[in-house]
Amino acid sequence: MADVERMYVNGEWVLAQGGATFDVVNPADRSVVARVTNGAVPEVERAVTAAHAAFREWSLLAPKDRGRVLLKIQELMEERRDDLARLVTLENGKPFDEAKKEVQFSLGYFGWFAEEARRLTGEWIPSPQPGKRYWVLHQPIGPVAAVTPWNFPATMVTRKIAPALAAGCTVVLKPASATPLTALAIAKIAQDAGLPPGVFNVLTTNRSGLVGTELLTHPLIRKIGFTGSTGVGKGIMAAAARQIKRLSFELGGNAPFIVFEDADFQAALDGAVAMKFLRVAGQSCICANRIYVQRSIADRFVPAFIDAVTRLRVAPGFKPGAQIGPLINEETRAKVHALVEDAVKRGARLVTGGHYLDGEPYAKGFFYAPAVLLDVTDDMAIAREEIFGPAAPILTFETEEEVIRRANATKFGLAAYFYTRDMTRLIRVAEQLEYGLVGANDAAGYTHEIPFGGFKESGLGREGGHEGIEEYTEVKSVVVNLS
Ligand code: NAP
Ligand code: MG
């Protein structure tokens, strides 16, 4: 095992005062991948002070020049893509091919926002009175605190820091304690790309409550970008109220996946399997959580779905052909299993999987056999809560109106999917689903160019798209009296 991994503050690689460390564990075999320096209050102070000091100069750079650095970061990330992906698989567990795709996608945010920085235009507003002029401009908000989860160790980081840096903000990032190594590698790339000291800082810690509170309520932090669970988000929102801090939240989801009888059968089947199981083993906020199949095709669809699930290859992420890796930790695995057991107790039928995997190569890791549950009802916890794992509850429905009502009957509103060949229905359903991302005959998720975020308790604000950079700005109206 290597030395202690240092955090990146003010352009330097530093150790936390007192020398505390925490371990990063490989979820495929519980081996210790790295020991990482464990930040606390003094490190928050150091990082925030650095971000504050660096803000003025960075924000005054021409957008095109900030963009140049971001494009260099993108280029270096692409050059080092496989090394980054290796870290992702080591600390997160997802299959190496999937990790490479994640890194490839994640670096695209630097390119998109480097360009968007140049298009952050204002407005000249026609004056209602002679002798006055009005203009409106966007200005960078100031030092930002970013807090990210472990499920996409690269994308969750770049989707926040790229727009923040492009807008002219500086950032203190606190990555998830399970996956700090990818974030540190991105910081190294930013350093190599010539990003000035203090503009981007990475504070590693596993004392997330303590450090979180200190960082997120620091008076010099102007904005919080948080991705994680709705519960933690609510706590942050309450704490942020004291200073009316700007907030962007990407929180939990409970995505319905609706298969209408007129769907392209194979496309719907492939989409359902992919959106349920093939994104971090189901540990993604936009994963299908409830699969609604129209009754008239259930006899055909359900056996085909079960068959496809039984053929999925569960394996450690570096094993060629692996499609589903381990879950992130024992707590997550136990939670998924508890939801499956609860559903069975309430009358659902478990038709495949739904148990811990042991024996080689699974024995030491957090592997779970992909589960399919039939006869699930909307009131079961597995349908109401975010599963965050490889278990697929199947529900049936009769009519379009009914399924829309049931799909919307949740406090979440992040992503929804449906398959139909009827174009009038496609428009109707897309418009009625109360979700920030709707996949109509599509299960590929989002892209850099469109805004991403949730309705209701799934979030606040948007990441990506043009909206993504505006989130890191304040809007100023200038009134000029010429008389
Ligand atoms: P989490 O427990 O909420 O943690 C997210 C981040 O917050 C981590 O960095 C965590 O640090 C930190 N944190 C935990 N408690 C904190 C506190 N009291 N104060 C400040 N920070 C705190 O979420 P998770 O379990 O890592 O991730 C899964 C959740 O994230 C799911 O609900 C998922 O839907 C959501 N998610 C949403 C999106 C989206 O775009 N909407 C994307 C990905 C994930 P530690 O790692 O040290 O605990
Ligand atoms: Mg957590």
Short mmCIF file of C-alpha atoms and ligand atoms in Angstrom, two decimals:
data_model
loop_
_atom_site.label_atom_id
_atom_site.label_comp_id
_atom_site.label_asym_id
_atom_site.label_seq_id
_atom_site.Cartn_x
_atom_site.Cartn_y
_atom_site.Cartn_z
CA MET A 1 0.00 0.00 0.00
CA ALA A 2 1.26 3.43 -0.92
CA ASP A 3 1.83 6.40 1.35
CA VAL A 4 -0.95 8.60 2.57
CA GLU A 5 -2.82 10.36 -0.24
CA ARG A 6 -2.72 14.10 0.29
CA MET A 7 -5.47 16.61 -0.34
CA TYR A 8 -5.12 19.48 -2.78
CA VAL A 9 -5.36 22.94 -1.24
CA ASN A 10 -4.11 26.21 -2.69
CA GLY A 11 -2.09 24.44 -5.34
CA GLU A 12 -0.29 22.23 -2.82
CA TRP A 13 -0.60 18.60 -1.78
CA VAL A 14 -1.07 18.69 1.97
CA LEU A 15 -1.72 16.47 4.97
CA ALA A 16 -4.38 17.22 7.54
CA GLN A 17 -3.22 18.55 10.89
CA GLY A 18 -2.77 15.77 13.42
CA GLY A 19 -2.08 13.14 10.77
CA ALA A 20 -5.45 11.39 10.78
CA THR A 21 -6.26 9.17 7.78
CA PHE A 22 -9.11 7.06 6.47
CA ASP A 23 -9.11 4.01 4.22
CA VAL A 24 -10.54 3.70 0.74
CA VAL A 25 -11.84 0.17 0.34
CA ASN A 26 -12.28 -1.82 -2.88
CA PRO A 27 -15.91 -2.99 -2.74
CA ALA A 28 -15.07 -6.05 -4.87
CA ASP A 29 -12.83 -7.61 -2.20
CA ARG A 30 -12.66 -5.23 0.78
CA SER A 31 -8.94 -4.68 0.27
CA VAL A 32 -7.57 -1.27 1.26
CA VAL A 33 -6.83 0.64 -1.93
CA ALA A 34 -5.38 3.73 -0.29
CA ARG A 35 -5.03 5.65 2.94
CA VAL A 36 -6.18 9.22 2.55
CA THR A 37 -5.53 12.24 4.72
CA ASN A 38 -8.56 13.04 6.83
CA GLY A 39 -9.45 16.73 6.84
CA ALA A 40 -11.26 18.58 9.59
CA VAL A 41 -11.99 22.17 10.60
CA PRO A 42 -8.47 23.63 10.07
CA GLU A 43 -8.41 22.22 6.53
CA VAL A 44 -11.81 23.73 5.78
CA GLU A 45 -10.46 27.10 6.84
CA ARG A 46 -7.37 26.66 4.71
CA ALA A 47 -9.26 25.58 1.61
CA VAL A 48 -11.97 28.23 1.86
CA THR A 49 -9.40 30.96 2.47
CA ALA A 50 -7.52 29.81 -0.63
CA ALA A 51 -10.66 29.74 -2.76
CA HIS A 52 -11.62 33.19 -1.53
CA ALA A 53 -8.17 34.63 -2.22
CA ALA A 54 -8.07 33.17 -5.73
CA PHE A 55 -11.54 34.34 -6.68
CA ARG A 56 -10.87 37.90 -7.82
CA GLU A 57 -8.16 37.15 -10.32
CA TRP A 58 -9.86 34.06 -11.73
CA SER A 59 -13.20 35.81 -12.10
CA LEU A 60 -11.59 38.73 -13.94
CA LEU A 61 -9.94 36.51 -16.57
CA ALA A 62 -11.59 36.68 -19.96
CA PRO A 63 -14.06 33.80 -20.34
CA LYS A 64 -12.12 32.60 -23.33
CA ASP A 65 -8.95 32.34 -21.23
CA ARG A 66 -10.71 30.44 -18.48
CA GLY A 67 -12.08 28.22 -21.21
CA ARG A 68 -8.58 27.54 -22.49
CA VAL A 69 -7.59 26.02 -19.14
CA LEU A 70 -10.76 23.96 -19.06
CA LEU A 71 -10.08 22.65 -22.55
CA LYS A 72 -6.60 21.65 -21.42
CA ILE A 73 -8.11 19.78 -18.45
CA GLN A 74 -10.44 18.00 -20.87
CA GLU A 75 -7.52 17.05 -23.09
CA LEU A 76 -5.45 15.67 -20.21
CA MET A 77 -8.41 13.76 -18.81
CA GLU A 78 -8.85 12.13 -22.19
CA GLU A 79 -5.15 11.25 -22.35
CA ARG A 80 -5.31 9.72 -18.88
CA ARG A 81 -8.76 8.27 -19.34
CA ASP A 82 -7.87 4.66 -18.64
CA ASP A 83 -5.86 5.55 -15.53
CA LEU A 84 -8.81 7.51 -14.20
CA ALA A 85 -11.16 4.66 -15.07
CA ARG A 86 -8.93 2.24 -13.18
CA LEU A 87 -9.31 4.40 -10.06
CA VAL A 88 -13.07 4.54 -10.58
CA THR A 89 -13.29 0.74 -10.73
CA LEU A 90 -10.96 0.33 -7.76
CA GLU A 91 -12.83 2.63 -5.41
CA ASN A 92 -16.37 2.38 -6.78
CA GLY A 93 -16.50 -1.19 -8.10
CA LYS A 94 -18.22 -0.57 -11.43
CA PRO A 95 -17.03 -2.63 -14.43
CA PHE A 96 -13.94 -1.20 -16.09
CA ASP A 97 -15.69 -0.70 -19.45
CA GLU A 98 -18.42 1.23 -17.70
CA ALA A 99 -15.81 3.26 -15.82
CA LYS A 100 -14.10 4.19 -19.09
CA LYS A 101 -17.43 5.36 -20.47
CA GLU A 102 -18.05 7.37 -17.33
CA VAL A 103 -14.68 9.13 -17.53
CA GLN A 104 -15.12 9.79 -21.26
CA PHE A 105 -18.50 11.35 -20.59
CA SER A 106 -17.37 13.26 -17.50
CA LEU A 107 -14.56 15.10 -19.28
CA GLY A 108 -17.02 16.42 -21.86
CA TYR A 109 -18.37 18.85 -19.26
CA PHE A 110 -15.09 20.77 -19.45
CA GLY A 111 -15.48 21.16 -23.19
CA TRP A 112 -19.12 22.13 -23.04
CA PHE A 113 -18.70 24.70 -20.29
CA ALA A 114 -15.45 26.11 -21.73
CA GLU A 115 -17.60 27.07 -24.70
CA GLU A 116 -20.59 28.15 -22.64
CA ALA A 117 -18.37 30.59 -20.71
CA ARG A 118 -18.10 32.64 -23.90
CA ARG A 119 -21.85 32.71 -24.36
CA LEU A 120 -22.79 33.94 -20.91
CA THR A 121 -24.28 37.08 -22.37
CA GLY A 122 -26.45 39.73 -20.78
CA GLU A 123 -29.30 41.85 -22.05
CA TRP A 124 -29.85 45.46 -22.99
CA ILE A 125 -33.40 46.31 -21.95
CA PRO A 126 -35.35 49.03 -23.77
CA SER A 127 -36.04 51.82 -21.30
CA PRO A 128 -39.61 52.91 -20.52
CA GLN A 129 -38.32 56.46 -19.81
CA PRO A 130 -36.13 58.67 -21.99
CA GLY A 131 -32.77 59.42 -20.44
CA LYS A 132 -32.33 56.03 -18.79
CA ARG A 133 -30.56 52.88 -19.85
CA TYR A 134 -30.77 49.40 -18.37
CA TRP A 135 -28.59 46.41 -18.80
CA VAL A 136 -28.52 43.01 -17.18
CA LEU A 137 -25.43 40.91 -16.69
CA HIS A 138 -24.35 37.63 -15.12
CA GLN A 139 -21.49 37.69 -12.67
CA PRO A 140 -19.76 34.75 -10.98
CA ILE A 141 -21.27 34.10 -7.60
CA GLY A 142 -18.03 33.62 -5.62
CA PRO A 143 -16.36 30.69 -3.86
CA VAL A 144 -18.42 27.52 -4.15
CA ALA A 145 -18.56 24.44 -1.91
CA ALA A 146 -19.24 21.26 -3.87
CA VAL A 147 -20.18 17.98 -2.21
CA THR A 148 -20.42 14.86 -4.34
CA PRO A 149 -21.48 11.20 -3.97
CA TRP A 150 -19.59 7.98 -4.77
CA ASN A 151 -21.71 6.51 -7.55
CA PHE A 152 -20.12 8.50 -10.39
CA PRO A 153 -16.74 9.51 -8.91
CA ALA A 154 -15.76 11.44 -12.06
CA THR A 155 -19.01 12.77 -13.54
CA MET A 156 -20.43 14.11 -10.29
CA VAL A 157 -17.23 16.12 -9.85
CA THR A 158 -16.89 17.50 -13.38
CA ARG A 159 -20.60 18.36 -13.72
CA LYS A 160 -20.16 20.79 -10.82
CA ILE A 161 -16.65 22.12 -11.12
CA ALA A 162 -16.64 22.68 -14.89
CA PRO A 163 -19.57 25.14 -14.89
CA ALA A 164 -18.39 26.78 -11.67
CA LEU A 165 -14.87 27.37 -12.99
CA ALA A 166 -16.19 28.43 -16.41
CA ALA A 167 -18.42 31.04 -14.79
CA GLY A 168 -15.41 32.44 -12.89
CA CYS A 169 -16.07 30.87 -9.49
CA THR A 170 -13.53 29.08 -7.35
CA VAL A 171 -14.32 25.73 -5.73
CA VAL A 172 -13.74 23.69 -2.60
CA LEU A 173 -14.80 20.14 -3.39
CA LYS A 174 -15.53 17.54 -0.73
CA PRO A 175 -15.79 14.23 -2.57
CA ALA A 176 -17.51 11.18 -1.08
CA SER A 177 -15.26 9.43 1.44
CA ALA A 178 -15.73 6.17 -0.47
CA THR A 179 -14.32 7.62 -3.71
CA PRO A 180 -11.85 10.46 -3.13
CA LEU A 181 -9.12 9.08 -5.41
CA THR A 182 -10.76 9.97 -8.72
CA ALA A 183 -11.38 13.51 -7.44
CA LEU A 184 -7.73 13.83 -6.39
CA ALA A 185 -6.60 12.58 -9.81
CA ILE A 186 -8.79 15.23 -11.46
CA ALA A 187 -7.17 17.84 -9.20
CA LYS A 188 -3.73 16.65 -10.35
CA ILE A 189 -4.88 17.10 -13.94
CA ALA A 190 -6.17 20.59 -13.17
CA GLN A 191 -2.79 21.44 -11.65
CA ASP A 192 -0.96 20.07 -14.70
CA ALA A 193 -3.31 22.01 -16.98
CA GLY A 194 -2.20 25.25 -15.32
CA LEU A 195 -5.25 26.07 -13.25
CA PRO A 196 -3.99 28.72 -10.79
CA PRO A 197 -3.54 27.76 -7.09
CA GLY A 198 -6.65 28.10 -4.95
CA VAL A 199 -9.08 28.04 -7.86
CA PHE A 200 -9.93 24.38 -7.31
CA ASN A 201 -9.33 22.67 -3.96
CA VAL A 202 -10.14 19.11 -2.90
CA LEU A 203 -10.79 18.49 0.76
CA THR A 204 -10.77 14.79 1.63
CA THR A 205 -12.46 13.63 4.81
CA ASN A 206 -14.69 10.94 6.21
CA ARG A 207 -15.98 13.29 8.90
CA SER A 208 -18.66 14.49 6.53
CA GLY A 209 -21.06 15.80 9.17
CA LEU A 210 -18.46 17.94 10.91
CA VAL A 211 -16.62 19.09 7.80
CA GLY A 212 -19.86 19.46 5.86
CA THR A 213 -21.36 21.79 8.43
CA GLU A 214 -18.19 23.81 8.71
CA LEU A 215 -17.68 24.09 4.97
CA LEU A 216 -21.27 24.66 3.99
CA THR A 217 -21.93 27.33 6.60
CA HIS A 218 -18.64 29.15 6.13
CA PRO A 219 -19.35 32.87 5.61
CA LEU A 220 -16.98 33.09 2.63
CA ILE A 221 -18.80 30.34 0.74
CA ARG A 222 -21.47 31.85 -1.49
CA LYS A 223 -22.99 28.81 -3.05
CA ILE A 224 -23.43 25.11 -2.32
CA GLY A 225 -23.60 22.51 -5.05
CA PHE A 226 -24.67 19.22 -3.49
CA THR A 227 -25.39 15.84 -5.03
CA GLY A 228 -26.50 13.10 -2.70
CA SER A 229 -29.48 11.82 -0.79
CA THR A 230 -32.61 13.85 -0.19
CA GLY A 231 -32.23 13.41 3.57
CA VAL A 232 -28.76 14.95 3.73
CA GLY A 233 -29.92 17.64 1.28
CA LYS A 234 -32.70 18.69 3.63
CA GLY A 235 -30.20 19.10 6.48
CA ILE A 236 -27.96 21.23 4.28
CA MET A 237 -30.89 23.37 3.17
CA ALA A 238 -31.88 24.03 6.77
CA ALA A 239 -28.30 24.97 7.72
CA ALA A 240 -27.92 27.15 4.62
CA ALA A 241 -30.98 29.16 5.58
CA ARG A 242 -28.96 31.07 8.15
CA GLN A 243 -26.98 32.81 5.43
CA ILE A 244 -29.44 32.46 2.54
CA LYS A 245 -26.78 30.58 0.65
CA ARG A 246 -27.42 29.78 -2.98
CA LEU A 247 -28.17 26.11 -3.46
CA SER A 248 -28.06 23.59 -6.26
CA PHE A 249 -29.26 20.12 -5.34
CA GLU A 250 -29.24 16.87 -7.24
CA LEU A 251 -30.99 14.45 -4.92
CA GLY A 252 -32.66 11.07 -4.90
CA GLY A 253 -35.02 9.60 -7.48
CA ASN A 254 -37.68 6.95 -7.95
CA ALA A 255 -37.90 6.55 -11.70
CA PRO A 256 -40.91 4.88 -13.28
CA PHE A 257 -40.19 2.87 -16.44
CA ILE A 258 -43.40 2.40 -18.41
CA VAL A 259 -43.87 -0.16 -21.17
CA PHE A 260 -47.03 0.42 -23.23
CA GLU A 261 -48.52 -2.42 -25.26
CA ASP A 262 -47.56 -0.70 -28.53
CA ALA A 263 -43.88 -0.32 -27.55
CA ASP A 264 -41.04 -1.55 -29.71
CA PHE A 265 -40.74 -4.74 -27.67
CA GLN A 266 -37.00 -5.31 -27.95
CA ALA A 267 -36.11 -1.65 -27.43
CA ALA A 268 -38.25 -1.51 -24.29
CA LEU A 269 -36.76 -4.75 -23.00
CA ASP A 270 -33.17 -3.66 -23.59
CA GLY A 271 -33.92 -0.24 -22.14
CA ALA A 272 -35.47 -1.66 -18.99
CA VAL A 273 -32.54 -4.02 -18.34
CA ALA A 274 -29.99 -1.27 -19.00
CA MET A 275 -31.71 1.39 -16.91
CA LYS A 276 -32.29 -0.96 -14.02
CA PHE A 277 -29.07 -2.95 -13.87
CA LEU A 278 -26.30 -1.60 -16.06
CA ARG A 279 -25.58 1.73 -14.42
CA VAL A 280 -23.40 1.12 -11.36
CA ALA A 281 -25.38 -2.03 -10.57
CA GLY A 282 -28.54 0.01 -10.17
CA GLN A 283 -26.93 2.56 -7.85
CA SER A 284 -27.76 5.59 -9.94
CA CYS A 285 -30.26 8.30 -9.15
CA ILE A 286 -31.84 7.91 -12.60
CA CYS A 287 -32.08 4.11 -12.53
CA ALA A 288 -35.48 2.54 -13.17
CA ASN A 289 -37.07 2.02 -9.78
CA ARG A 290 -40.57 0.83 -10.76
CA ILE A 291 -41.17 -1.04 -14.00
CA TYR A 292 -44.80 -0.65 -15.14
CA VAL A 293 -45.87 -3.10 -17.85
CA GLN A 294 -49.25 -2.81 -19.56
CA ARG A 295 -51.31 -5.87 -18.61
CA SER A 296 -51.99 -6.93 -22.21
CA ILE A 297 -48.28 -7.56 -22.91
CA ALA A 298 -47.15 -8.67 -19.46
CA ASP A 299 -47.31 -12.37 -20.44
CA ARG A 300 -44.75 -11.73 -23.16
CA PHE A 301 -42.65 -9.00 -21.59
CA VAL A 302 -42.12 -10.38 -18.12
CA PRO A 303 -40.61 -13.78 -19.09
CA ALA A 304 -38.32 -12.06 -21.61
CA PHE A 305 -37.19 -9.60 -18.94
CA ILE A 306 -36.50 -12.36 -16.40
CA ASP A 307 -34.57 -14.28 -19.02
CA ALA A 308 -32.40 -11.26 -19.83
CA VAL A 309 -31.71 -10.62 -16.14
CA THR A 310 -30.63 -14.19 -15.46
CA ARG A 311 -28.04 -13.83 -18.23
CA LEU A 312 -26.40 -10.70 -16.74
CA ARG A 313 -22.80 -11.28 -15.72
CA VAL A 314 -22.02 -10.26 -12.14
CA ALA A 315 -18.28 -10.04 -11.57
CA PRO A 316 -15.49 -7.92 -10.10
CA GLY A 317 -15.08 -4.83 -12.23
CA PHE A 318 -11.74 -5.75 -13.76
CA LYS A 319 -12.96 -9.13 -14.98
CA PRO A 320 -13.49 -8.95 -18.75
CA GLY A 321 -17.17 -9.12 -19.61
CA ALA A 322 -18.33 -7.96 -16.17
CA GLN A 323 -21.68 -6.16 -16.41
CA ILE A 324 -22.60 -5.76 -12.76
CA GLY A 325 -20.00 -5.13 -10.08
CA PRO A 326 -20.39 -5.10 -6.31
CA LEU A 327 -22.50 -2.62 -4.39
CA ILE A 328 -20.55 0.15 -2.72
CA ASN A 329 -20.67 -1.23 0.82
CA GLU A 330 -22.42 -3.60 3.17
CA GLU A 331 -24.93 -0.98 4.32
CA THR A 332 -26.15 -0.45 0.77
CA ARG A 333 -26.37 -4.17 0.10
CA ALA A 334 -28.28 -4.75 3.33
CA LYS A 335 -30.71 -1.96 2.43
CA VAL A 336 -31.45 -3.41 -1.00
CA HIS A 337 -31.94 -6.86 0.51
CA ALA A 338 -34.26 -5.51 3.19
CA LEU A 339 -36.45 -3.90 0.51
CA VAL A 340 -36.59 -7.21 -1.40
CA GLU A 341 -37.48 -9.17 1.74
CA ASP A 342 -40.11 -6.66 2.74
CA ALA A 343 -41.75 -6.89 -0.69
CA VAL A 344 -41.81 -10.70 -0.51
CA LYS A 345 -43.35 -10.51 2.95
CA ARG A 346 -46.09 -8.30 1.52
CA GLY A 347 -46.93 -10.67 -1.30
CA ALA A 348 -44.46 -10.01 -4.11
CA ARG A 349 -42.95 -13.02 -5.90
CA LEU A 350 -39.17 -13.16 -6.16
CA VAL A 351 -38.50 -15.00 -9.44
CA THR A 352 -34.74 -14.67 -9.74
CA GLY A 353 -31.79 -13.44 -7.66
CA GLY A 354 -32.41 -11.44 -4.53
CA HIS A 355 -29.66 -12.86 -2.34
CA TYR A 356 -26.05 -12.23 -1.38
CA LEU A 357 -23.51 -13.86 -3.66
CA ASP A 358 -20.77 -15.90 -2.01
CA GLY A 359 -18.03 -18.26 -3.10
CA GLU A 360 -15.33 -17.09 -5.51
CA PRO A 361 -14.99 -14.50 -6.91
CA TYR A 362 -17.67 -12.92 -4.74
CA ALA A 363 -16.79 -14.01 -1.22
CA LYS A 364 -15.12 -10.85 0.05
CA GLY A 365 -17.09 -8.28 -1.95
CA PHE A 366 -20.53 -6.70 -1.68
CA PHE A 367 -22.13 -8.63 -4.55
CA TYR A 368 -25.86 -9.11 -4.91
CA ALA A 369 -27.71 -11.40 -7.30
CA PRO A 370 -29.86 -9.28 -9.70
CA ALA A 371 -33.44 -9.64 -8.53
CA VAL A 372 -36.80 -9.53 -10.28
CA LEU A 373 -39.99 -9.22 -8.24
CA LEU A 374 -43.47 -9.75 -9.67
CA ASP A 375 -46.87 -8.75 -8.26
CA VAL A 376 -45.39 -5.64 -6.68
CA THR A 377 -47.87 -2.97 -5.58
CA ASP A 378 -47.41 0.79 -5.29
CA ASP A 379 -47.67 0.78 -1.51
CA MET A 380 -44.67 -1.52 -0.97
CA ALA A 381 -41.50 0.18 0.28
CA ILE A 382 -39.59 -1.14 -2.74
CA ALA A 383 -41.88 0.91 -5.01
CA ARG A 384 -41.99 3.98 -2.81
CA GLU A 385 -38.32 4.29 -1.86
CA GLU A 386 -35.19 4.65 -3.91
CA ILE A 387 -33.82 1.09 -4.20
CA PHE A 388 -30.30 2.01 -5.31
CA GLY A 389 -29.38 -1.52 -6.25
CA PRO A 390 -29.96 -4.42 -8.65
CA ALA A 391 -33.58 -5.28 -7.83
CA ALA A 392 -36.41 -4.79 -10.32
CA PRO A 393 -39.97 -4.53 -9.09
CA ILE A 394 -42.52 -5.24 -11.85
CA LEU A 395 -45.98 -3.71 -11.64
CA THR A 396 -48.79 -3.93 -14.19
CA PHE A 397 -51.33 -1.36 -15.35
CA GLU A 398 -54.42 -1.15 -17.58
CA THR A 399 -54.67 2.39 -18.95
CA GLU A 400 -52.50 5.35 -19.85
CA GLU A 401 -54.32 7.65 -17.47
CA GLU A 402 -53.87 5.20 -14.61
CA VAL A 403 -50.15 4.70 -15.16
CA ILE A 404 -49.44 8.43 -15.36
CA ARG A 405 -51.25 8.97 -12.09
CA ARG A 406 -49.33 6.14 -10.43
CA ALA A 407 -46.00 7.20 -11.93
CA ASN A 408 -46.43 10.72 -10.54
CA ALA A 409 -47.56 9.59 -7.10
CA THR A 410 -44.17 10.05 -5.44
CA LYS A 411 -42.29 12.81 -3.70
CA PHE A 412 -39.44 12.30 -6.18
CA GLY A 413 -39.24 13.70 -9.71
CA LEU A 414 -35.85 13.08 -11.26
CA ALA A 415 -36.18 10.71 -14.23
CA ALA A 416 -38.95 8.75 -15.96
CA TYR A 417 -39.00 6.51 -19.02
CA PHE A 418 -41.71 5.20 -21.29
CA TYR A 419 -41.94 3.26 -24.53
CA THR A 420 -44.69 3.65 -27.12
CA ARG A 421 -44.95 3.82 -30.91
CA ASP A 422 -47.99 6.09 -30.80
CA MET A 423 -46.70 9.61 -31.41
CA THR A 424 -49.71 11.39 -29.98
CA ARG A 425 -49.38 9.32 -26.82
CA LEU A 426 -45.67 10.05 -26.74
CA ILE A 427 -46.33 13.78 -26.57
CA ARG A 428 -49.18 13.43 -24.07
CA VAL A 429 -47.24 11.25 -21.67
CA ALA A 430 -43.99 13.22 -21.95
CA GLU A 431 -45.86 16.39 -21.03
CA GLN A 432 -47.70 14.88 -18.08
CA LEU A 433 -44.86 13.11 -16.30
CA GLU A 434 -43.69 15.29 -13.40
CA TYR A 435 -39.99 14.61 -13.89
CA GLY A 436 -36.95 16.67 -14.83
CA LEU A 437 -35.70 14.07 -17.31
CA VAL A 438 -38.07 12.06 -19.47
CA GLY A 439 -36.80 9.30 -21.75
CA ALA A 440 -39.35 8.61 -24.49
CA ASN A 441 -38.26 5.38 -26.22
CA ASP A 442 -34.83 6.15 -24.82
CA ALA A 443 -32.84 4.85 -21.91
CA ALA A 444 -29.51 6.53 -22.55
CA GLY A 445 -29.96 9.25 -19.96
CA TYR A 446 -28.85 12.79 -20.54
CA THR A 447 -26.08 14.63 -22.32
CA HIS A 448 -23.94 17.71 -21.62
CA GLU A 449 -26.04 19.97 -23.80
CA ILE A 450 -29.32 19.63 -21.88
CA PRO A 451 -30.24 20.75 -18.38
CA PHE A 452 -30.42 17.93 -15.85
CA GLY A 453 -32.19 18.04 -12.51
CA GLY A 454 -35.23 17.06 -10.55
CA PHE A 455 -38.78 18.16 -9.79
CA LYS A 456 -40.14 18.02 -6.24
CA GLU A 457 -37.80 16.49 -3.63
CA SER A 458 -35.33 15.36 -6.29
CA GLY A 459 -33.54 18.64 -6.49
CA LEU A 460 -33.16 22.33 -7.01
CA GLY A 461 -31.57 23.97 -10.03
CA ARG A 462 -30.06 22.29 -13.07
CA GLU A 463 -26.67 20.94 -14.09
CA GLY A 464 -25.52 20.81 -17.71
CA GLY A 465 -27.07 22.71 -20.59
CA HIS A 466 -26.96 26.47 -20.68
CA GLU A 467 -28.72 26.55 -17.30
CA GLY A 468 -25.75 24.76 -15.73
CA ILE A 469 -23.46 27.77 -15.92
CA GLU A 470 -26.13 30.29 -14.91
CA GLU A 471 -26.46 28.40 -11.62
CA TYR A 472 -23.02 29.75 -10.71
CA THR A 473 -23.84 33.37 -11.41
CA GLU A 474 -25.74 36.23 -9.85
CA VAL A 475 -27.85 38.43 -12.11
CA LYS A 476 -27.21 42.14 -11.88
CA SER A 477 -29.37 44.92 -13.31
CA VAL A 478 -27.61 48.21 -13.96
CA VAL A 479 -29.68 51.37 -14.13
CA VAL A 480 -28.01 54.36 -15.79
CA ASN A 481 -29.43 57.83 -15.57
CA LEU A 482 -28.23 59.91 -18.51
CA SER A 483 -30.12 63.08 -17.70
P1 NAP B 1 -25.18 10.99 0.77
O1 NAP B 1 -25.04 10.09 1.92
O2 NAP B 1 -26.20 12.05 0.83
O3 NAP B 1 -23.73 11.61 0.53
C1 NAP B 1 -23.46 12.52 -0.50
C2 NAP B 1 -22.29 13.38 -0.09
O4 NAP B 1 -22.63 14.14 1.06
C3 NAP B 1 -21.03 12.61 0.29
O5 NAP B 1 -19.91 13.35 -0.09
C4 NAP B 1 -21.16 12.53 1.80
O6 NAP B 1 -19.95 12.31 2.45
C5 NAP B 1 -21.71 13.89 2.10
N1 NAP B 1 -22.41 13.98 3.37
C6 NAP B 1 -23.00 12.99 4.08
N2 NAP B 1 -23.55 13.50 5.19
C7 NAP B 1 -23.30 14.82 5.19
C8 NAP B 1 -23.60 15.89 6.07
N3 NAP B 1 -24.29 15.69 7.19
N4 NAP B 1 -23.18 17.14 5.75
C9 NAP B 1 -22.49 17.35 4.62
N5 NAP B 1 -22.17 16.38 3.75
C10 NAP B 1 -22.58 15.13 4.03
O7 NAP B 1 -25.46 10.20 -0.56
P2 NAP B 1 -24.72 8.90 -1.05
O8 NAP B 1 -25.22 7.78 -0.23
O9 NAP B 1 -23.28 9.11 -1.13
O10 NAP B 1 -25.25 8.81 -2.56
C11 NAP B 1 -26.46 8.27 -2.90
C12 NAP B 1 -27.55 9.32 -3.04
O11 NAP B 1 -27.15 10.33 -3.94
C13 NAP B 1 -28.81 8.75 -3.63
O12 NAP B 1 -29.93 9.24 -2.95
C14 NAP B 1 -28.80 9.24 -5.06
O13 NAP B 1 -30.05 9.32 -5.67
C15 NAP B 1 -28.17 10.57 -4.92
N6 NAP B 1 -27.61 10.98 -6.20
C16 NAP B 1 -28.27 11.93 -6.92
C17 NAP B 1 -27.79 12.33 -8.15
C18 NAP B 1 -28.52 13.35 -8.94
O14 NAP B 1 -27.94 13.83 -9.91
N7 NAP B 1 -29.73 13.73 -8.60
C19 NAP B 1 -26.63 11.76 -8.64
C20 NAP B 1 -25.97 10.80 -7.89
C21 NAP B 1 -26.48 10.42 -6.65
P3 NAP B 1 -19.52 10.81 2.85
O15 NAP B 1 -19.26 10.15 1.57
O16 NAP B 1 -18.28 10.95 3.62
O17 NAP B 1 -20.63 10.23 3.61
MG MG B 2 -24.33 8.26 2.75
#
